[in-house]
Coordinates of C-alpha atoms and ligand atoms in Angstrom, one line a residue:
X1 CA -122.7 -43.2 48.0
X2 CA -121.4 -45.7 45.4
X3 CA -124.2 -45.0 43.0
X4 CA -124.7 -41.3 43.7
X5 CA -122.7 -38.6 42.0
X6 CA -121.1 -35.9 44.3
X7 CA -123.4 -32.9 45.0
X8 CA -123.2 -30.3 42.4
X9 CA -121.5 -32.6 39.9
X10 CA -123.5 -33.4 36.9
X11 CA -123.7 -36.2 34.4
X12 CA -124.1 -35.0 30.9
X13 CA -126.2 -37.9 29.5
X14 CA -126.2 -38.8 25.8
X15 CA -129.6 -37.2 25.3
X16 CA -128.1 -33.8 26.4
X17 CA -124.8 -34.2 24.6
X18 CA -126.1 -32.9 21.3
X19 CA -127.0 -29.5 22.8
X20 CA -123.5 -29.3 24.3
X21 CA -121.9 -30.1 21.0
X22 CA -124.0 -27.4 19.4
X23 CA -122.8 -24.7 21.9
X24 CA -119.2 -25.8 21.7
X25 CA -119.3 -25.8 17.9
X26 CA -120.8 -22.4 17.8
X27 CA -118.0 -21.1 20.1
X28 CA -115.3 -22.6 17.9
X29 CA -117.0 -21.3 14.7
X30 CA -117.4 -17.7 16.0
X31 CA -113.8 -17.7 17.4
X32 CA -112.4 -18.7 14.1
X33 CA -114.2 -15.7 12.5
X34 CA -112.5 -13.4 14.9
X35 CA -109.1 -15.0 14.7
X36 CA -109.0 -16.6 18.2
X37 CA -107.2 -19.9 18.7
X38 CA -107.9 -22.5 21.4
X39 CA -105.7 -22.8 24.5
X40 CA -106.1 -25.8 26.9
X41 CA -104.6 -25.3 30.3
X42 CA -104.5 -27.8 33.1
X43 CA -107.6 -28.3 35.3
X44 CA -105.2 -28.3 38.3
X45 CA -102.9 -25.4 39.1
X46 CA -100.9 -24.2 42.1
X47 CA -103.2 -22.6 44.7
X48 CA -101.1 -19.4 44.7
X49 CA -102.1 -18.7 41.1
X50 CA -105.7 -18.2 42.0
X51 CA -105.0 -16.4 45.2
X52 CA -103.1 -13.9 43.2
X53 CA -105.0 -14.0 40.0
X54 CA -108.6 -14.1 41.3
X55 CA -107.9 -12.1 44.5
X56 CA -107.5 -13.0 48.2
X57 CA -110.6 -11.1 49.2
X58 CA -113.0 -12.7 46.8
X59 CA -115.7 -15.2 47.7
X60 CA -114.1 -17.6 45.2
X61 CA -110.8 -17.7 47.0
X62 CA -112.1 -17.4 50.5
X63 CA -114.9 -19.9 50.4
X64 CA -115.3 -21.7 47.1
X65 CA -112.1 -23.4 45.9
X66 CA -111.4 -27.1 45.8
X67 CA -107.9 -27.0 47.4
X68 CA -105.9 -29.9 48.6
X69 CA -102.3 -31.0 49.2
X70 CA -101.0 -33.4 46.6
X71 CA -98.8 -36.3 47.6
X72 CA -95.7 -34.1 47.4
X73 CA -97.3 -31.7 49.9
X74 CA -97.9 -28.9 47.4
X75 CA -101.2 -27.0 47.7
X76 CA -103.1 -27.5 44.5
X77 CA -106.5 -26.1 43.4
X78 CA -109.0 -27.2 40.8
X79 CA -109.4 -24.2 38.6
X80 CA -112.4 -22.0 39.6
X81 CA -112.1 -19.9 36.4
X82 CA -110.2 -19.8 33.2
X83 CA -108.4 -16.4 33.1
X84 CA -105.6 -17.1 35.7
X85 CA -104.5 -20.3 33.9
X86 CA -104.5 -18.5 30.5
X87 CA -102.4 -15.6 31.9
X88 CA -100.0 -18.1 33.5
X89 CA -99.6 -19.9 30.1
X90 CA -99.1 -16.6 28.3
X91 CA -96.3 -15.6 30.7
X92 CA -94.7 -19.1 31.1
X93 CA -94.4 -19.6 27.3
X94 CA -93.3 -15.9 26.8
X95 CA -96.0 -15.1 24.3
X96 CA -95.4 -11.4 25.2
X97 CA -92.1 -11.6 23.3
X98 CA -93.9 -12.1 19.9
X99 CA -96.3 -10.0 17.9
X100 CA -99.4 -8.8 19.7
X101 CA -102.2 -9.2 20.3
X102 CA -102.5 -12.8 21.4
X103 CA -106.1 -13.9 21.0
X104 CA -107.1 -17.1 22.8
X105 CA -110.3 -18.9 23.7
X106 CA -110.9 -21.8 26.1
X107 CA -113.7 -24.3 26.8
X108 CA -113.8 -26.6 29.7
X109 CA -114.8 -27.5 33.3
X110 CA -114.3 -25.2 36.3
X111 CA -114.9 -26.0 40.0
X112 CA -116.4 -24.0 42.7
X113 CA -117.8 -25.2 46.0
X114 CA -121.1 -23.3 45.9
X115 CA -124.7 -24.0 46.8
X116 CA -126.0 -25.9 43.7
X117 CA -129.1 -24.5 42.0
X118 CA -130.6 -24.4 38.5
X119 CA -127.9 -23.6 36.0
X120 CA -125.2 -23.5 38.7
X121 CA -123.2 -26.6 39.5
X122 CA -120.0 -27.2 41.5
X123 CA -118.4 -28.6 38.4
X124 CA -119.5 -26.2 35.6
X125 CA -118.3 -25.4 32.2
X126 CA -117.1 -22.1 30.7
X127 CA -116.4 -20.7 27.3
X128 CA -114.1 -17.7 27.6
X129 CA -111.8 -15.6 25.5
X130 CA -108.7 -13.5 26.4
X131 CA -106.8 -10.9 24.4
X132 CA -103.3 -10.0 25.5
X133 CA -101.0 -7.2 24.5
X134 CA -103.2 -4.5 23.0
X135 CA -104.9 -1.6 24.9
X136 CA -106.8 -0.2 21.9
X137 CA -110.6 0.2 22.7
X138 CA -111.2 -1.5 19.3
X139 CA -110.2 -4.7 21.0
X140 CA -112.8 -4.2 23.8
X141 CA -115.5 -3.8 21.1
X142 CA -114.2 -6.8 19.2
X143 CA -114.4 -9.0 22.3
X144 CA -117.9 -7.8 23.1
X145 CA -119.0 -8.3 19.5
X146 CA -117.6 -11.9 19.6
X147 CA -119.6 -12.7 22.8
X148 CA -122.8 -11.3 21.3
X149 CA -122.3 -13.1 18.0
X150 CA -121.8 -16.4 19.9
X151 CA -125.0 -15.9 22.0
X152 CA -127.0 -15.0 19.0
X153 CA -125.6 -17.9 17.0
X154 CA -126.9 -20.4 19.5
X155 CA -130.3 -18.8 19.4
X156 CA -130.6 -16.6 22.5
X157 CA -132.8 -13.6 22.1
X158 CA -133.6 -10.5 24.2
X159 CA -129.9 -9.9 25.0
X160 CA -128.9 -6.6 26.6
X161 CA -125.3 -5.4 26.9
X162 CA -124.5 -3.5 30.1
X163 CA -121.3 -1.5 30.2
X164 CA -119.2 0.5 32.7
X165 CA -115.7 1.7 33.3
X166 CA -114.1 0.8 36.6
X167 CA -111.2 3.3 36.1
X168 CA -107.6 2.6 36.6
X169 CA -105.0 2.7 39.4
X170 CA -104.6 6.4 38.8
X171 CA -108.2 7.5 39.2
X172 CA -109.8 4.6 41.2
X173 CA -108.2 5.4 44.6
X174 CA -109.9 8.8 44.7
X175 CA -113.2 7.2 43.8
X176 CA -112.8 4.6 46.5
X177 CA -112.4 7.4 49.0
X178 CA -115.5 9.1 47.8
X179 CA -117.4 5.9 48.0
X180 CA -116.2 5.3 51.5
X181 CA -117.1 8.8 52.5
X182 CA -120.6 8.3 51.2
X183 CA -121.1 4.9 52.8
X184 CA -119.4 5.3 56.3
X185 CA -122.3 7.3 57.8
X186 CA -124.7 4.6 56.4
X187 CA -122.7 1.7 57.8
X188 CA -125.5 0.5 60.1
X189 CA -127.9 0.1 57.2
X190 CA -125.5 -2.2 55.2
X191 CA -125.6 -5.9 55.1
X192 CA -123.0 -7.8 57.0
X193 CA -120.9 -8.6 53.9
X194 CA -121.0 -5.0 52.8
X195 CA -119.8 -3.7 56.2
X196 CA -116.9 -6.1 55.8
X197 CA -116.2 -4.8 52.3
X198 CA -116.5 -1.1 53.2
X199 CA -112.8 -0.8 54.1
X200 CA -111.3 -3.5 52.0
X201 CA -113.1 -3.3 48.7
X202 CA -115.8 -0.6 48.7
X203 CA -116.5 -0.9 44.9
X204 CA -118.2 -4.2 45.7
X205 CA -120.8 -2.4 47.7
X206 CA -122.3 -1.3 44.4
X207 CA -123.2 -4.7 43.1
X208 CA -124.6 -6.2 46.4
X209 CA -127.8 -8.0 45.6
X210 CA -129.6 -7.2 48.9
X211 CA -132.5 -4.8 48.6
X212 CA -131.3 -2.3 51.3
X213 CA -127.8 -2.2 49.8
X214 CA -129.2 -1.8 46.3
X215 CA -131.2 1.2 47.4
X216 CA -128.1 2.8 48.9
X217 CA -126.1 2.1 45.8
X218 CA -128.6 3.9 43.7
X219 CA -127.6 7.2 45.3
X220 CA -123.9 6.5 45.6
X221 CA -121.4 8.7 43.7
X222 CA -120.9 7.5 40.2
X223 CA -117.5 6.5 38.9
X224 CA -117.9 8.2 35.5
X225 CA -117.5 11.5 37.3
X226 CA -114.2 10.3 38.8
X227 CA -112.5 8.9 35.7
X228 CA -109.1 10.3 34.6
X229 CA -108.6 11.7 31.2
X230 CA -107.1 8.4 29.7
X231 CA -109.9 6.3 31.1
X232 CA -112.6 8.7 29.8
X233 CA -111.0 8.7 26.4
X234 CA -110.8 4.9 26.4
X235 CA -114.4 4.6 27.4
X236 CA -115.6 7.0 24.7
X237 CA -113.5 5.0 22.2
X238 CA -115.3 1.8 23.2
X239 CA -118.6 3.5 22.8
X240 CA -117.7 4.7 19.3
X241 CA -116.5 1.3 18.2
X242 CA -119.6 -0.4 19.5
X243 CA -121.8 2.1 17.8
X244 CA -120.0 1.5 14.5
X245 CA -120.6 -2.2 14.9
X246 CA -124.3 -1.6 15.5
X247 CA -124.2 -2.8 19.1
X248 CA -126.6 -1.2 21.5
X249 CA -125.4 -0.8 25.1
X250 CA -126.6 0.5 28.4
X251 CA -124.3 2.2 30.9
X252 CA -124.7 0.5 34.3
X253 CA -122.7 2.5 36.9
X254 CA -123.1 -0.3 39.4
X255 CA -121.4 -2.9 37.2
X256 CA -118.0 -3.3 39.0
X257 CA -115.2 -5.8 39.2
X258 CA -113.7 -5.2 42.6
X259 CA -110.1 -6.0 42.1
X260 CA -107.2 -3.7 41.5
X261 CA -106.0 -5.2 38.3
X262 CA -109.3 -4.7 36.6
X263 CA -109.2 -1.6 34.6
X264 CA -111.6 0.4 32.5
X265 CA -114.1 -1.6 30.6
X266 CA -116.4 -4.0 32.5
X267 CA -119.4 -5.6 30.7
X268 CA -122.2 -8.1 31.1
X269 CA -124.7 -9.5 28.7
X270 CA -128.0 -10.1 30.3
X271 CA -130.7 -12.3 28.9
X272 CA -134.3 -11.4 29.8
X273 CA -136.4 -14.4 30.7
X274 CA -134.1 -16.8 32.4
X275 CA -135.1 -15.6 35.9
X276 CA -133.7 -13.1 38.4
X277 CA -130.1 -14.0 37.6
X278 CA -130.0 -13.2 33.9
X279 CA -126.3 -12.6 33.3
X280 CA -125.1 -15.1 30.6
X281 CA -121.7 -13.6 29.9
X282 CA -119.4 -11.2 31.7
X283 CA -116.0 -9.8 31.3
X284 CA -113.7 -6.8 31.3
X285 CA -110.3 -5.4 30.9
X286 CA -107.5 -6.4 33.3
X287 CA -104.5 -4.3 32.4
X288 CA -102.7 -5.1 35.7
X289 CA -103.2 -8.9 35.8
X290 CA -100.4 -10.2 33.7
X291 CA -97.9 -8.2 35.8
X292 CA -99.6 -9.3 39.0
X293 CA -98.9 -12.9 37.9
X294 CA -95.2 -12.4 37.3
X295 CA -95.3 -11.2 33.7
X296 CA -94.4 -7.9 32.1
X297 CA -96.9 -5.0 32.2
X298 CA -99.2 -6.1 29.3
X299 CA -102.8 -5.2 28.9
X300 CA -105.5 -7.8 28.7
X301 CA -109.2 -8.2 28.3
X302 CA -111.6 -11.2 28.2
X303 CA -115.0 -12.6 29.0
X304 CA -116.4 -15.9 30.3
X305 CA -119.8 -17.5 29.8
X306 CA -121.2 -20.4 31.9
X307 CA -122.4 -23.1 29.6
X308 CA -124.9 -24.7 32.0
X309 CA -126.9 -21.5 32.1
X310 CA -126.9 -21.3 28.3
X311 CA -128.0 -25.0 28.1
X312 CA -130.8 -24.2 30.5
X313 CA -131.9 -21.1 28.5
X314 CA -131.8 -23.1 25.3
X315 CA -133.8 -26.0 26.8
X316 CA -136.4 -23.6 28.0
X317 CA -136.7 -22.2 24.5
X318 CA -136.7 -25.5 22.7
X319 CA -138.1 -28.1 25.1
X320 CA -136.0 -31.0 26.2
X321 CA -132.9 -31.9 24.2
X322 CA -133.2 -34.9 21.9
X323 CA -130.3 -36.9 20.6
X324 CA -130.7 -37.8 17.0
X325 CA -127.7 -40.0 16.3
X326 CA -129.4 -41.5 13.2
X327 CA -129.0 -45.0 11.8
X328 CA -128.8 -45.8 8.1
X329 CA -128.5 -49.5 8.2
X330 CA -129.6 -52.1 10.8
X331 CA -127.9 -55.5 10.2
X332 CA -130.0 -58.6 11.2
X333 CA -128.3 -61.9 11.3
X334 CA -130.2 -65.1 11.9
X335 CA -127.8 -67.8 13.1
X336 CA -124.3 -68.0 14.2
X337 CA -122.5 -68.2 10.8
X338 CA -124.6 -65.3 9.5
X339 CA -123.7 -63.2 12.6
X340 CA -120.0 -63.7 12.0
X341 CA -120.4 -62.7 8.3
X342 CA -122.4 -59.6 9.3
X343 CA -119.5 -58.4 11.5
X344 CA -117.3 -58.4 8.4
X345 CA -119.5 -56.3 6.1
X346 CA -120.8 -54.0 8.7
X347 CA -117.2 -52.9 9.3
X348 CA -116.8 -52.3 5.6
X349 CA -120.0 -50.3 5.4
X350 CA -119.0 -48.1 8.3
X351 CA -115.7 -47.5 6.6
X352 CA -117.7 -46.0 3.8
X353 CA -119.4 -43.6 6.2
X354 CA -122.6 -45.6 6.7
X355 CA -124.1 -45.3 10.2
X356 CA -124.7 -49.0 10.9
X357 CA -126.1 -50.9 13.8
X358 CA -127.0 -54.5 14.4
X359 CA -128.9 -57.0 16.5
X360 CA -127.1 -59.2 19.0
X361 CA -127.6 -62.4 20.9
X362 CA -129.4 -64.3 18.1
X363 CA -132.8 -62.6 18.8
X364 CA -135.7 -63.5 16.5
X365 CA -136.3 -61.6 13.2
X366 CA -139.3 -59.9 14.8
X367 CA -137.4 -58.7 17.8
X368 CA -134.5 -57.4 15.7
X369 CA -136.8 -55.5 13.3
X370 CA -138.4 -53.9 16.4
X371 CA -134.9 -52.8 17.5
X372 CA -134.2 -51.4 14.1
X373 CA -137.5 -49.5 14.3
X374 CA -136.7 -48.1 17.7
X375 CA -133.5 -46.7 16.4
X376 CA -135.2 -45.1 13.4
X377 CA -133.1 -47.1 11.0
X378 CA -133.7 -46.5 7.3
X379 CA -132.9 -49.9 6.0
X380 CA -132.6 -53.4 7.4
X381 CA -130.2 -55.9 5.9
X382 CA -131.4 -59.3 6.8
X383 CA -129.0 -62.3 6.5
X384 CA -130.6 -65.6 7.3
X385 CA -128.9 -69.0 7.1
X386 CA -130.6 -69.8 3.8
X387 CA -129.7 -66.4 2.2
X388 CA -126.1 -66.8 3.5
X389 CA -125.8 -70.2 1.7
X390 CA -127.0 -68.6 -1.5
X391 CA -124.7 -65.6 -1.1
X392 CA -127.5 -63.0 -0.9
X393 CA -128.9 -60.6 1.7
X394 CA -132.4 -59.2 2.0
X395 CA -132.6 -55.4 1.9
X396 CA -135.8 -54.0 3.5
X397 CA -136.8 -50.4 3.1
X398 CA -138.0 -49.7 6.6
X399 CA -139.8 -46.5 5.5
X400 CA -141.5 -47.9 2.4
X401 CA -141.8 -51.6 3.3
X402 CA -140.4 -53.0 0.0
X403 CA -137.7 -55.6 0.1
X404 CA -135.4 -57.2 -2.4
X405 CA -132.5 -59.6 -2.6
X406 CA -129.0 -58.4 -3.1
X407 CA -125.8 -60.4 -3.7
X408 CA -123.7 -60.0 -0.6
X409 CA -120.8 -59.0 -2.8
X410 CA -122.8 -56.0 -3.9
X411 CA -123.7 -54.6 -0.5
X412 CA -121.0 -52.0 -0.6
X413 CA -121.8 -50.7 -4.0
X414 CA -125.5 -50.7 -3.0
X415 CA -124.7 -48.4 -0.1
X416 CA -122.6 -46.1 -2.3
X417 CA -125.5 -45.7 -4.7
X418 CA -128.1 -45.4 -2.0
X419 CA -126.1 -42.8 -0.1
X420 CA -125.6 -40.9 -3.3
X421 CA -129.3 -41.2 -4.1
X422 CA -130.4 -39.8 -0.7
X423 CA -127.9 -37.0 -1.1
X424 CA -126.4 -37.7 2.3
Ligands
LIG1 ZN1 -108.1 6.2 35.1
LIG2 ZN1 -124.8 -5.7 50.9

């Protein structure tokens, strides 16, 4: 146990880290273009926040949360998603009192006790955005465009946007009844989960993944016929804004978010070629959530994307991740005094931006040159006892092979010229 990580918890090793940086940098870059600022909320929140914010009848709350009592006896939960914490922060810091919209993004680890599989871990990472305070369909289109720009920026191809409206508290109850009326005579054909959902949360019957349930969902009444006037107008507005932005979409009437505070727009971006579960980003409008979590009635919309899945997709496209840290100078000291001196000028070189490494433990010249080679260093600076007494250092071009002597006092100006010459 001591040398084994917990199931579903993943070490991101140095050779994978560069891919993570790439994805995180893309998220920040695209968010800056759209005027979104980063929010960092705690990884731990009061359990009640997720019970209310994610929903009591969801798999997440019923089966997947890491919940425990802290030493003060309070029930705490490792966040299973990012929206509830963002809403809590928006309300707690009274952002609703200032100019709207508030546009936030977050990046960080989430925790769900699920069966681990490729691209799905118990500790996983999400990039997500939230917009509070504006109900305009232009915001829906902007959020979707941001998500697509991000996915395209990191190099995903074959992306498909699926879109639906889940109605609102005015029109959805009638649709629920219609769904129940359709499904009740078919009850025996439903899977166990769906039989359970039929009375509590019938919309979720539409996105069940079992084959028999899928077939029944195909013929179920469609929500678009049940939408109220406002929902229909909003939906059409979203379509028009998307079309103006050159974004293609498909209406998927079985795309639902089953909770009451989800309203109108629901969307998913599907990538073809990552396997059966191809959704790489999903989100929607939640005009009732801020109020549900103790704030005023303020509209909101957001999405989240699981980074593990994106990493997997990128690795499949590019082959294994490589970490090119890069080394400019490898310092080789021969002898104790030389080693001490090397410590001094390596620090000065690094202060100039030079990526410098060195050999340790008084290894032979041959062994240290080998180490420099292994790191792909461009130059070796060799300081032997004899050179040290004469106040010089040997500069060896590890790509070309030439070497020359350089006064130790000129090492810094040599680097400045060299750096300049290589255009780094
Ligand atoms: Zn409606
Ligand atoms: Zn089912």
